[in-house]
Each structure stands twice: as C-alpha cells, then as structure tokens.
C-alpha cells in the first residue's frame, strides 16, 4: 500500500504540473479536444510508461472556465495502470483543481474502508514569465487513514525560479521553452527527501519536458512530450 500511495501522489504532482497552465495563461490551451502524450523514462533512458491527457469538455461561465480532463497511464508494456477523469477551473491567472475527483473509483473500491484526503496549493504559472523570475511555492498533501492509523505524505515545490530560455526538440516538434527549476521535498512518516527538478514550458502547449534529479544532481527520471494534437 505504501508503494501504491507514493505512485498515486507523484502522478498527481505530474497532473498539476501539466494543468496549472491553461487558457487563462498563454502557456497552455484549455480547449476541448486538445490531447497530449508523454513518455516517461528512467535514468538510463529506458521507457517506463506513457501518460495520455485529453480535454473532453469545457464551458465558460462569466470569467471562469471549467474543463474535464481524461487521463490514462500505461506501463512500458502498454498495460493500463491508472485511468480517471478530473475537473479543473480557471479564473484570472489561477487554476483550481477538484482534488476529490482525482481519485479513481476503482482505487477506492480496492482499498475499501481506507480514507484518503488530498489537498494542496496550485502551481502558478504567470503570463509574464521572464528569466530570473522567482515563482511562488506549491504543495500537495495526501492523508491516508485505515483502521485508526493515519499516514501523511506531502510534497512541497520550493525555490521555484525561471532559469533560462531554451529550444527543445521532441517527437512532437521543436519548441521554444522557459526552463523552470524547483526543489521537490517529499515527507512520508519519518523520511524526508529532496528531488530537484526542471520543467520546460512552451507557450500554447504547456509542459514539453521534465527532468528529476537526485540531491547530488544525477538524473533520476525524465518525461518528454511525444505527441500533441489540437
């Protein structure tokens, strides 16, 4: 259960990184029908899985845009390991995620009486990104309760900064990106770990590339945009 919980948590972190940019920001179009495919690699460049995202529904009421995103995660052999829909909304320059709908019903059925609560602060990507800019911290917390025992898992995204601009070529195309650095601090029981990361963001597309490192700077894993359709 511990491993499963960690996988779900870090998958949610990835979701927030992708959806924190939308049509309220020029860095990601929250438009019905837009789809993205990301391939996940280990430190040796071997494929570990593929994540697919698709905006299935959008509507605008006043100055708030709401959307439903379908997500599918498969392992390196193509076997589905996670699938769900979740909702997000955007007003001004801020995205709000419906955290409860991120929990798939099959996972809830599997764990029966286990109680899971997810909360956090959204990742903000302002329209006026510039090199050297410091960005607000963000966090996600998961509280798991079963048979009177509670386990808390938290990930804080700290020291976020726009490092540089860089061109990135992927199977989906070539993109001019802003590179955003952060330090992801995970807390689970008595264990605290820090994983620095970089995200490459392109206007009109969102995340194009992501790398996660050990504390000493060695690459742990990476994610690459391998297909994009609007």
XYZ file of N, CA and C in Angstrom:
690
model
N 0.827 -1.196 0.000
C 0.000 0.000 0.000
C 0.866 1.252 0.000
N 1.986 1.200 0.675
C 2.890 2.340 0.745
C 3.384 2.716 -0.639
N 3.818 1.718 -1.424
C 4.312 1.983 -2.769
C 3.206 2.517 -3.656
N 2.018 1.935 -3.570
C 0.882 2.380 -4.374
C 0.554 3.838 -4.076
N 0.560 4.213 -2.795
C 0.237 5.576 -2.403
C 1.241 6.572 -2.964
N 2.518 6.197 -2.932
C 3.545 7.086 -3.459
C 3.396 7.258 -4.967
N 3.083 6.177 -5.689
C 2.900 6.279 -7.131
C 1.742 7.210 -7.464
N 0.633 7.074 -6.735
C -0.517 7.932 -6.975
C -0.173 9.384 -6.685
N 0.514 9.636 -5.586
C 0.855 11.003 -5.211
C 1.714 11.669 -6.276
N 2.778 11.002 -6.725
C 3.659 11.627 -7.702
C 2.997 11.748 -9.062
N 2.027 10.876 -9.360
C 1.254 11.035 -10.582
C 0.393 12.291 -10.492
N -0.180 12.557 -9.296
C -0.964 13.770 -9.115
C -0.096 15.004 -9.244
N 1.140 14.933 -8.744
C 2.074 16.052 -8.906
C 2.277 16.339 -10.386
N 2.443 15.270 -11.179
C 2.597 15.447 -12.610
C 1.370 16.068 -13.244
N 0.191 15.667 -12.806
C -1.048 16.227 -13.320
C -1.101 17.726 -13.068
N -0.781 18.133 -11.860
C -0.838 19.555 -11.529
C 0.165 20.334 -12.345
N 1.352 19.764 -12.553
C 2.351 20.453 -13.354
C 1.835 20.693 -14.766
N 1.050 19.766 -15.275
C 0.556 19.890 -16.642
C -0.628 20.831 -16.733
N -1.496 20.838 -15.735
C -2.740 21.573 -15.853
C -2.716 22.929 -15.187
N -1.609 23.290 -14.596
C -1.549 24.602 -13.975
C -1.389 25.712 -15.001
N -1.256 25.348 -16.283
C -1.235 26.348 -17.330
C -2.450 26.101 -18.216
N -3.254 27.124 -18.515
C -4.455 26.905 -19.310
C -4.813 28.142 -20.093
N -6.085 28.246 -20.547
C -6.431 29.366 -21.392
C -6.491 30.676 -20.626
N -6.363 30.681 -19.315
C -6.179 31.908 -18.552
C -4.714 32.310 -18.595
N -3.881 31.459 -19.096
C -2.467 31.734 -19.275
C -2.086 31.355 -20.701
N -1.137 32.056 -21.266
C -0.741 31.764 -22.633
C 0.109 30.510 -22.735
N 0.371 29.830 -21.618
C 1.257 28.664 -21.651
C 0.535 27.345 -21.828
N -0.800 27.355 -21.905
C -1.470 26.077 -22.109
C -2.907 26.286 -22.552
N -3.325 25.771 -23.701
C -4.702 25.959 -24.173
C -5.655 24.946 -23.546
N -6.553 25.398 -22.691
C -7.558 24.507 -22.113
C -8.746 24.501 -23.068
N -8.613 23.743 -24.143
C -9.582 23.732 -25.229
C -10.056 22.307 -25.472
N -11.357 22.131 -25.620
C -11.913 20.791 -25.828
C -11.290 20.123 -27.043
N -10.868 18.880 -26.873
C -10.273 18.109 -27.953
C -8.763 18.082 -27.945
N -8.127 19.002 -27.222
C -6.662 19.007 -27.154
C -6.181 17.742 -26.447
N -5.172 17.091 -27.006
C -4.637 15.883 -26.391
C -3.116 15.922 -26.385
N -2.532 15.297 -25.369
C -1.086 15.251 -25.207
C -0.669 13.854 -24.774
N 0.483 13.427 -25.260
C 1.057 12.146 -24.849
C 2.469 12.400 -24.340
N 2.760 11.856 -23.172
C 4.081 11.993 -22.568
C 4.679 10.618 -22.322
N 5.943 10.463 -22.680
C 6.649 9.213 -22.420
C 7.591 9.420 -21.251
N 7.544 8.494 -20.302
C 8.347 8.571 -19.092
C 9.544 7.631 -19.202
N 10.739 8.136 -18.854
C 11.972 7.366 -18.977
C 12.678 7.275 -17.621
N 13.432 6.186 -17.407
C 14.249 6.095 -16.205
C 15.587 6.788 -16.450
N 16.497 6.681 -15.486
C 17.764 7.411 -15.579
C 18.641 6.938 -16.735
N 18.390 5.727 -17.237
C 19.169 5.197 -18.356
C 18.501 5.437 -19.706
N 17.377 6.136 -19.693
C 16.678 6.432 -20.932
C 15.733 5.340 -21.392
N 15.472 4.354 -20.536
C 14.554 3.275 -20.881
C 13.118 3.694 -20.580
N 12.199 3.384 -21.496
C 10.799 3.763 -21.321
C 10.190 3.037 -20.122
N 9.547 3.811 -19.257
C 8.890 3.246 -18.080
C 7.373 3.327 -18.165
N 6.858 4.165 -19.038
C 5.415 4.292 -19.158
C 5.031 5.444 -20.065
N 3.745 5.505 -20.385
C 3.212 6.565 -21.237
C 1.957 7.145 -20.579
N 1.904 8.471 -20.493
C 0.758 9.169 -19.922
C 0.024 9.913 -21.034
N -1.293 9.733 -21.100
C -2.108 10.414 -22.107
C -3.116 11.323 -21.422
N -3.260 12.536 -21.942
C -4.188 13.527 -21.397
C -5.063 14.057 -22.536
N -6.355 14.248 -22.261
C -7.240 14.818 -23.274
C -8.318 15.650 -22.602
N -8.505 16.868 -23.109
C -9.584 17.733 -22.619
C -10.877 17.257 -23.277
N -11.805 16.739 -22.484
C -13.023 16.154 -23.034
C -14.219 17.089 -22.983
N -14.158 18.127 -22.136
C -15.295 19.032 -22.032
C -14.839 20.362 -21.444
N -15.343 21.467 -21.973
C -15.070 22.788 -21.416
C -16.335 23.631 -21.449
N -16.441 24.563 -20.519
C -17.510 25.554 -20.546
C -17.050 26.785 -19.787
N -17.572 27.928 -20.168
C -17.205 29.192 -19.549
C -18.442 29.869 -18.986
N -18.366 30.246 -17.711
C -19.440 30.973 -17.045
C -18.834 32.247 -16.471
N -19.231 33.381 -17.016
C -18.624 34.634 -16.579
C -17.153 34.653 -16.941
N -16.304 34.872 -15.931
C -14.852 34.901 -16.183
C -14.162 33.627 -15.718
N -14.945 32.558 -15.513
C -14.388 31.279 -15.065
C -14.560 30.218 -16.142
N -13.482 29.540 -16.478
C -13.506 28.446 -17.441
C -13.355 27.125 -16.695
N -14.231 26.174 -16.985
C -14.192 24.850 -16.369
C -13.895 23.808 -17.436
N -13.168 22.770 -17.044
C -12.825 21.720 -18.011
C -12.756 20.365 -17.324
N -12.969 19.324 -18.124
C -12.785 17.951 -17.667
C -11.647 17.338 -18.466
N -10.695 16.740 -17.765
C -9.521 16.133 -18.399
C -9.541 14.624 -18.163
N -9.421 13.860 -19.226
C -9.305 12.406 -19.127
C -7.832 12.034 -19.111
N -7.445 11.152 -18.190
C -6.045 10.771 -18.026
C -5.922 9.261 -18.090
N -4.869 8.808 -18.764
C -4.610 7.377 -18.849
C -3.109 7.145 -18.717
N -2.723 6.272 -17.804
C -1.319 5.957 -17.576
C -1.085 4.472 -17.834
N -0.134 4.170 -18.726
C 0.201 2.788 -19.053
C 1.657 2.516 -18.721
N 1.959 1.259 -18.417
C 3.348 0.907 -18.134
C 4.102 0.687 -19.441
N 5.379 0.254 -19.337
C 6.216 0.122 -20.521
C 5.735 -0.966 -21.475
N 4.868 -1.867 -20.997
C 4.338 -2.928 -21.842
C 2.970 -2.573 -22.421
N 2.490 -1.368 -22.116
C 1.201 -0.941 -22.639
C 0.020 -1.314 -21.768
N 0.269 -1.875 -20.587
C -0.813 -2.249 -19.685
C -1.280 -1.028 -18.904
N -2.596 -0.813 -18.888
C -3.153 0.335 -18.176
C -3.007 0.147 -16.669
N -2.459 1.160 -16.005
C -2.287 1.079 -14.557
C -3.024 2.197 -13.827
N -3.518 3.186 -14.563
C -4.255 4.273 -13.914
C -5.081 4.979 -14.971
N -6.365 5.204 -14.670
C -7.227 5.923 -15.591
C -8.311 6.633 -14.804
N -8.542 7.898 -15.115
C -9.557 8.649 -14.392
C -9.901 9.916 -15.161
N -10.945 10.603 -14.727
C -11.269 11.955 -15.174
C -11.109 12.887 -13.983
N -10.753 14.113 -14.237
C -10.757 15.086 -13.153
C -11.138 16.442 -13.701
N -11.522 17.341 -12.809
C -12.028 18.641 -13.204
C -11.091 19.738 -12.720
N -11.015 20.811 -13.498
C -10.244 21.976 -13.122
C -10.985 23.211 -13.579
N -10.712 24.327 -12.928
C -11.317 25.585 -13.325
C -10.280 26.685 -13.272
N -10.515 27.720 -14.056
C -9.561 28.813 -14.130
C -10.288 30.143 -14.074
N -9.838 30.993 -13.188
C -10.342 32.358 -13.099
C -9.146 33.295 -13.029
N -9.064 34.231 -13.973
C -7.913 35.127 -13.994
C -6.658 34.361 -14.357
N -5.708 34.317 -13.433
C -4.420 33.666 -13.698
C -4.207 32.454 -12.788
N -5.301 31.885 -12.287
C -5.198 30.815 -11.298
C -6.075 29.633 -11.680
N -5.509 28.425 -11.614
C -6.252 27.190 -11.835
C -6.604 26.564 -10.498
N -7.840 26.089 -10.359
C -8.270 25.365 -9.171
C -8.614 23.935 -9.561
N -7.995 22.965 -8.886
C -8.224 21.561 -9.196
C -9.256 20.957 -8.263
N -10.137 20.122 -8.785
C -11.066 19.346 -7.982
C -10.329 18.109 -7.485
N -9.654 18.224 -6.337
C -8.796 17.146 -5.852
C -9.568 15.844 -5.641
N -10.805 15.910 -5.159
C -11.555 14.692 -4.862
C -11.768 13.846 -6.111
N -11.986 14.505 -7.261
C -12.257 13.747 -8.478
C -10.998 13.141 -9.080
N -9.812 13.446 -8.518
C -8.584 12.818 -8.984
C -8.469 11.368 -8.528
N -9.283 11.004 -7.534
C -9.221 9.635 -7.017
C -10.135 8.729 -7.829
N -9.594 7.767 -8.569
C -10.423 6.881 -9.388
C -11.258 5.949 -8.531
N -12.464 5.658 -9.000
C -13.379 4.825 -8.222
C -12.840 3.421 -8.011
N -12.073 2.885 -8.991
C -11.559 1.527 -8.832
C -10.528 1.458 -7.707
N -9.769 2.548 -7.499
C -8.820 2.563 -6.405
C -9.556 2.588 -5.069
N -10.646 3.381 -5.002
C -11.426 3.457 -3.774
C -12.049 2.103 -3.456
N -12.525 1.406 -4.480
C -13.116 0.083 -4.267
C -12.068 -0.918 -3.804
N -10.857 -0.804 -4.332
C -9.791 -1.745 -3.996
C -9.417 -1.666 -2.523
N -9.382 -0.424 -1.995
C -8.945 -0.265 -0.620
C -10.096 -0.221 0.379
N -11.330 -0.325 -0.108
C -12.470 -0.474 0.768
C -12.633 0.667 1.757
N -12.328 0.393 3.050
C -12.602 1.373 4.103
C -11.463 2.370 4.294
N -10.484 2.364 3.411
C -9.379 3.314 3.540
C -9.856 4.716 3.188
N -9.513 5.662 4.020
C -9.925 7.045 3.831
C -8.742 7.841 3.287
N -8.929 8.503 2.134
C -7.866 9.274 1.515
C -8.335 10.712 1.311
N -7.536 11.650 1.774
C -7.824 13.063 1.563
C -6.635 13.714 0.863
N -6.920 14.491 -0.176
C -5.864 15.182 -0.904
C -6.157 16.679 -0.891
N -5.156 17.464 -0.575
C -5.305 18.918 -0.579
C -4.003 19.533 -1.048
N -4.019 20.833 -1.282
C -2.779 21.466 -1.701
C -2.967 22.866 -2.242
N -1.879 23.476 -2.603
C -1.867 24.781 -3.242
C -1.450 24.622 -4.699
N -2.205 25.256 -5.593
C -1.948 25.112 -7.024
C -0.597 25.688 -7.419
N -0.057 25.121 -8.478
C 1.148 25.670 -9.078
C 0.745 26.848 -9.961
N 1.362 27.982 -9.754
C 1.032 29.166 -10.525
C 2.077 29.408 -11.620
N 1.578 29.622 -12.840
C 2.440 29.991 -13.957
C 1.905 31.310 -14.514
N 2.512 32.436 -14.157
C 2.014 33.730 -14.644
C 2.277 33.911 -16.133
N 1.522 34.821 -16.733
C 1.669 35.078 -18.164
C 3.002 35.732 -18.522
N 3.558 36.464 -17.584
C 4.746 37.260 -17.892
C 6.030 36.593 -17.403
N 6.211 35.318 -17.740
C 7.446 34.637 -17.360
C 8.659 35.354 -17.937
N 9.710 35.440 -17.154
C 10.954 36.056 -17.611
C 12.113 35.389 -16.892
N 13.242 35.327 -17.536
C 14.430 34.703 -16.971
C 14.829 35.428 -15.684
N 15.112 34.650 -14.631
C 15.483 35.203 -13.340
C 14.315 35.409 -12.396
N 13.096 35.179 -12.875
C 11.898 35.398 -12.073
C 11.713 34.302 -11.024
N 11.390 34.694 -9.794
C 11.060 33.752 -8.733
C 9.559 33.512 -8.708
N 9.146 32.243 -8.573
C 7.738 31.872 -8.565
C 7.324 31.372 -7.191
N 6.022 31.451 -6.910
C 5.515 31.021 -5.615
C 5.684 29.519 -5.412
N 5.913 29.128 -4.159
C 5.973 27.712 -3.802
C 4.593 27.068 -3.970
N 4.572 25.735 -4.010
C 3.317 24.990 -4.104
C 3.465 23.697 -3.318
N 2.342 23.029 -3.026
C 2.424 21.770 -2.293
C 1.204 20.910 -2.529
N 1.385 19.616 -2.312
C 0.301 18.636 -2.335
C 0.461 17.742 -1.120
N -0.653 17.470 -0.436
C -0.632 16.616 0.751
C -1.652 15.497 0.605
N -1.261 14.288 0.944
C -2.161 13.141 0.935
C -2.241 12.570 2.343
N -3.454 12.453 2.867
C -3.684 11.863 4.183
C -4.431 10.548 4.001
N -3.834 9.462 4.467
C -4.409 8.131 4.309
C -4.745 7.570 5.681
N -5.988 7.157 5.860
C -6.421 6.604 7.135
C -7.082 5.250 6.964
N -6.666 4.261 7.783
C -7.259 2.932 7.705
C -7.091 2.250 9.047
N -8.187 1.752 9.586
C -8.179 1.029 10.866
C -7.560 1.860 11.984
N -7.896 3.140 11.994
C -7.424 4.004 13.066
C -6.002 4.491 12.923
N -5.313 4.130 11.834
C -3.927 4.555 11.612
C -3.895 5.574 10.477
N -3.229 6.690 10.729
C -3.119 7.734 9.716
C -1.696 7.824 9.182
N -1.574 8.011 7.881
C -0.272 8.213 7.257
C -0.352 9.469 6.401
N 0.568 10.386 6.611
C 0.596 11.637 5.866
C 1.771 11.659 4.903
N 1.495 12.047 3.679
C 2.522 12.195 2.656
C 2.395 13.606 2.100
N 3.506 14.306 1.999
C 3.457 15.673 1.494
C 4.606 15.905 0.529
N 4.336 16.693 -0.497
C 5.371 17.126 -1.432
C 5.284 18.643 -1.547
N 6.369 19.323 -1.248
C 6.454 20.776 -1.368
C 7.354 21.124 -2.546
N 6.905 22.025 -3.387
C 7.717 22.518 -4.500
C 8.276 23.875 -4.082
N 9.569 23.904 -3.825
C 10.209 25.073 -3.230
C 11.235 25.687 -4.183
N 11.596 26.934 -3.890
C 12.665 27.625 -4.630
C 12.446 27.588 -6.136
N 11.219 27.836 -6.567
C 10.884 27.819 -7.987
C 11.430 29.077 -8.668
N 12.107 28.881 -9.779
C 12.729 30.006 -10.467
C 12.832 29.734 -11.965
N 12.599 30.772 -12.767
C 12.781 30.670 -14.214
C 14.270 30.843 -14.506
N 14.915 29.769 -14.929
C 16.366 29.784 -15.107
C 16.813 30.388 -16.434
N 16.125 30.003 -17.519
C 16.603 30.397 -18.847
C 15.538 30.081 -19.887
N 15.818 30.468 -21.138
C 15.008 30.053 -22.275
C 15.840 29.096 -23.115
N 15.179 28.090 -23.683
C 15.922 27.053 -24.396
C 15.013 26.389 -25.423
N 15.556 26.062 -26.578
C 14.805 25.346 -27.601
C 14.916 23.842 -27.355
N 13.774 23.142 -27.421
C 13.735 21.698 -27.175
C 13.053 21.010 -28.354
N 13.666 19.953 -28.866
C 13.085 19.167 -29.950
C 12.647 17.805 -29.411
N 11.392 17.453 -29.671
C 10.839 16.167 -29.262
C 10.162 15.538 -30.479
N 9.699 14.285 -30.373
C 8.948 13.693 -31.490
C 7.698 14.487 -31.857
N 7.225 15.361 -30.948
C 6.030 16.161 -31.218
C 6.348 17.468 -31.921
N 7.634 17.858 -31.980
C 8.007 19.107 -32.628
C 9.145 19.811 -31.908
N 9.463 21.026 -32.355
C 10.502 21.840 -31.736
C 9.840 23.045 -31.077
N 10.192 23.311 -29.827
C 9.517 24.339 -29.039
C 10.532 25.246 -28.347
N 10.219 26.544 -28.311
C 10.978 27.492 -27.508
C 10.381 27.500 -26.108
N 11.196 27.188 -25.117
C 10.693 26.939 -23.764
C 11.344 27.842 -22.719
N 10.595 28.081 -21.664
C 11.148 28.604 -20.425
C 11.487 27.405 -19.543
N 12.645 27.425 -18.911
C 13.060 26.342 -18.019
C 12.824 26.783 -16.576
N 11.955 26.052 -15.883
C 11.603 26.379 -14.505
C 12.202 25.333 -13.570
N 13.030 25.791 -12.648
C 13.682 24.911 -11.666
C 12.886 24.923 -10.364
N 12.845 23.779 -9.684
C 12.241 23.712 -8.351
C 12.880 22.592 -7.558
N 12.716 22.635 -6.263
C 13.168 21.563 -5.378
C 11.931 20.920 -4.762
N 11.729 19.646 -5.066
C 10.552 18.919 -4.595
C 10.908 18.138 -3.337
N 10.358 18.574 -2.222
C 10.663 17.947 -0.938
C 9.510 17.031 -0.539
N 9.784 15.725 -0.438
C 8.758 14.764 -0.056
C 8.924 14.374 1.412
N 7.788 14.280 2.094
C 7.775 13.914 3.506
C 6.802 12.763 3.698
N 7.323 11.655 4.202
C 6.478 10.496 4.459
C 6.960 9.826 5.727
N 6.072 9.754 6.721
C 6.434 9.228 8.032
C 7.655 9.989 8.543
N 8.764 9.300 8.802
C 9.960 9.951 9.335
C 10.982 10.273 8.248
N 10.640 9.969 6.992
C 11.601 10.142 5.898
C 11.344 11.448 5.147
N 12.392 12.249 4.998
C 12.339 13.474 4.209
C 13.372 13.388 3.091
N 12.942 13.645 1.864
C 13.856 13.589 0.730
C 13.631 14.795 -0.173
N 14.695 15.226 -0.845
C 14.624 16.375 -1.741
C 15.023 15.935 -3.141
N 14.168 16.244 -4.129
C 14.435 15.899 -5.518
C 14.349 17.165 -6.371
N 15.466 17.763 -6.742
C 15.419 18.913 -7.647
C 14.835 18.495 -9.000
N 14.196 19.434 -9.676
C 13.634 19.119 -10.991
C 13.633 20.359 -11.878
N 13.522 20.127 -13.172
C 13.370 21.196 -14.149
C 12.218 20.849 -15.082
N 11.415 21.863 -15.403
C 10.301 21.708 -16.332
C 10.485 22.701 -17.468
N 10.341 22.210 -18.701
C 10.431 23.059 -19.882
C 9.014 23.379 -20.345
N 8.635 24.668 -20.342
C 7.290 25.098 -20.691
C 7.302 25.909 -21.985
N 6.391 25.580 -22.895
C 6.272 26.294 -24.165
C 4.916 26.983 -24.247
N 4.899 28.200 -24.776
C 3.651 28.932 -24.927
C 2.697 28.172 -25.851
N 1.441 28.084 -25.441
C 0.427 27.423 -26.239
C 0.424 25.911 -26.155
N 1.392 25.338 -25.463
C 1.500 23.876 -25.377
C 1.505 23.408 -23.927
N 2.286 24.060 -23.081
C 2.448 23.618 -21.704
C 3.759 22.887 -21.526
N 3.763 21.822 -20.733
C 4.994 21.109 -20.450
C 5.464 20.331 -21.665
N 6.731 20.527 -22.025
C 7.352 19.816 -23.139
C 8.333 18.773 -22.624
N 8.951 19.049 -21.490
C 9.975 18.160 -20.952
C 10.072 18.361 -19.446
N 10.430 17.293 -18.744
C 10.665 17.390 -17.306
C 11.793 16.444 -16.915
N 12.664 16.890 -16.036
C 13.731 16.045 -15.508
C 13.723 16.128 -13.984
N 13.917 14.979 -13.343
C 14.013 14.914 -11.887
C 15.372 14.341 -11.520
N 16.006 14.927 -10.490
C 17.374 14.580 -10.141
C 17.487 14.111 -8.692
N 18.565 13.397 -8.419
C 18.927 13.143 -7.038
C 19.459 14.438 -6.432
N 19.625 14.432 -5.126
C 20.100 15.639 -4.458
C 21.478 16.054 -4.962
N 22.288 15.063 -5.414
C 23.632 15.378 -5.905
C 23.640 15.827 -7.369
N 22.469 15.893 -7.995
C 22.370 16.365 -9.368
C 22.289 15.283 -10.419
N 22.466 14.013 -10.056
C 22.359 12.919 -11.022
C 20.907 12.743 -11.468
N 20.718 12.474 -12.755
C 19.377 12.306 -13.307
C 18.708 11.047 -12.744
N 17.444 11.180 -12.300
C 16.654 10.043 -11.817
C 15.653 9.567 -12.865
N 14.954 10.524 -13.473
C 13.930 10.182 -14.447
C 13.637 11.404 -15.309
N 12.969 11.164 -16.433
C 12.605 12.268 -17.314
C 11.285 11.963 -18.002
N 10.635 13.022 -18.475
C 9.370 12.916 -19.191
C 9.452 13.805 -20.417
N 8.940 13.317 -21.554
C 9.053 14.053 -22.809
C 7.704 14.045 -23.532
N 7.325 15.207 -24.059
C 6.127 15.290 -24.893
C 6.400 14.568 -26.210
N 5.663 13.487 -26.470
C 5.922 12.688 -27.668
C 4.798 12.784 -28.694
N 3.656 13.383 -28.314
C 2.571 13.617 -29.283
C 1.694 14.730 -28.756
N 1.227 15.583 -29.688
C 0.369 16.699 -29.323
C -0.629 16.948 -30.445
N -1.889 17.135 -30.100
C -2.912 17.380 -31.117
C -3.933 18.372 -30.592
N -4.280 19.348 -31.419
C -5.338 20.293 -31.050
C -6.378 20.389 -32.147
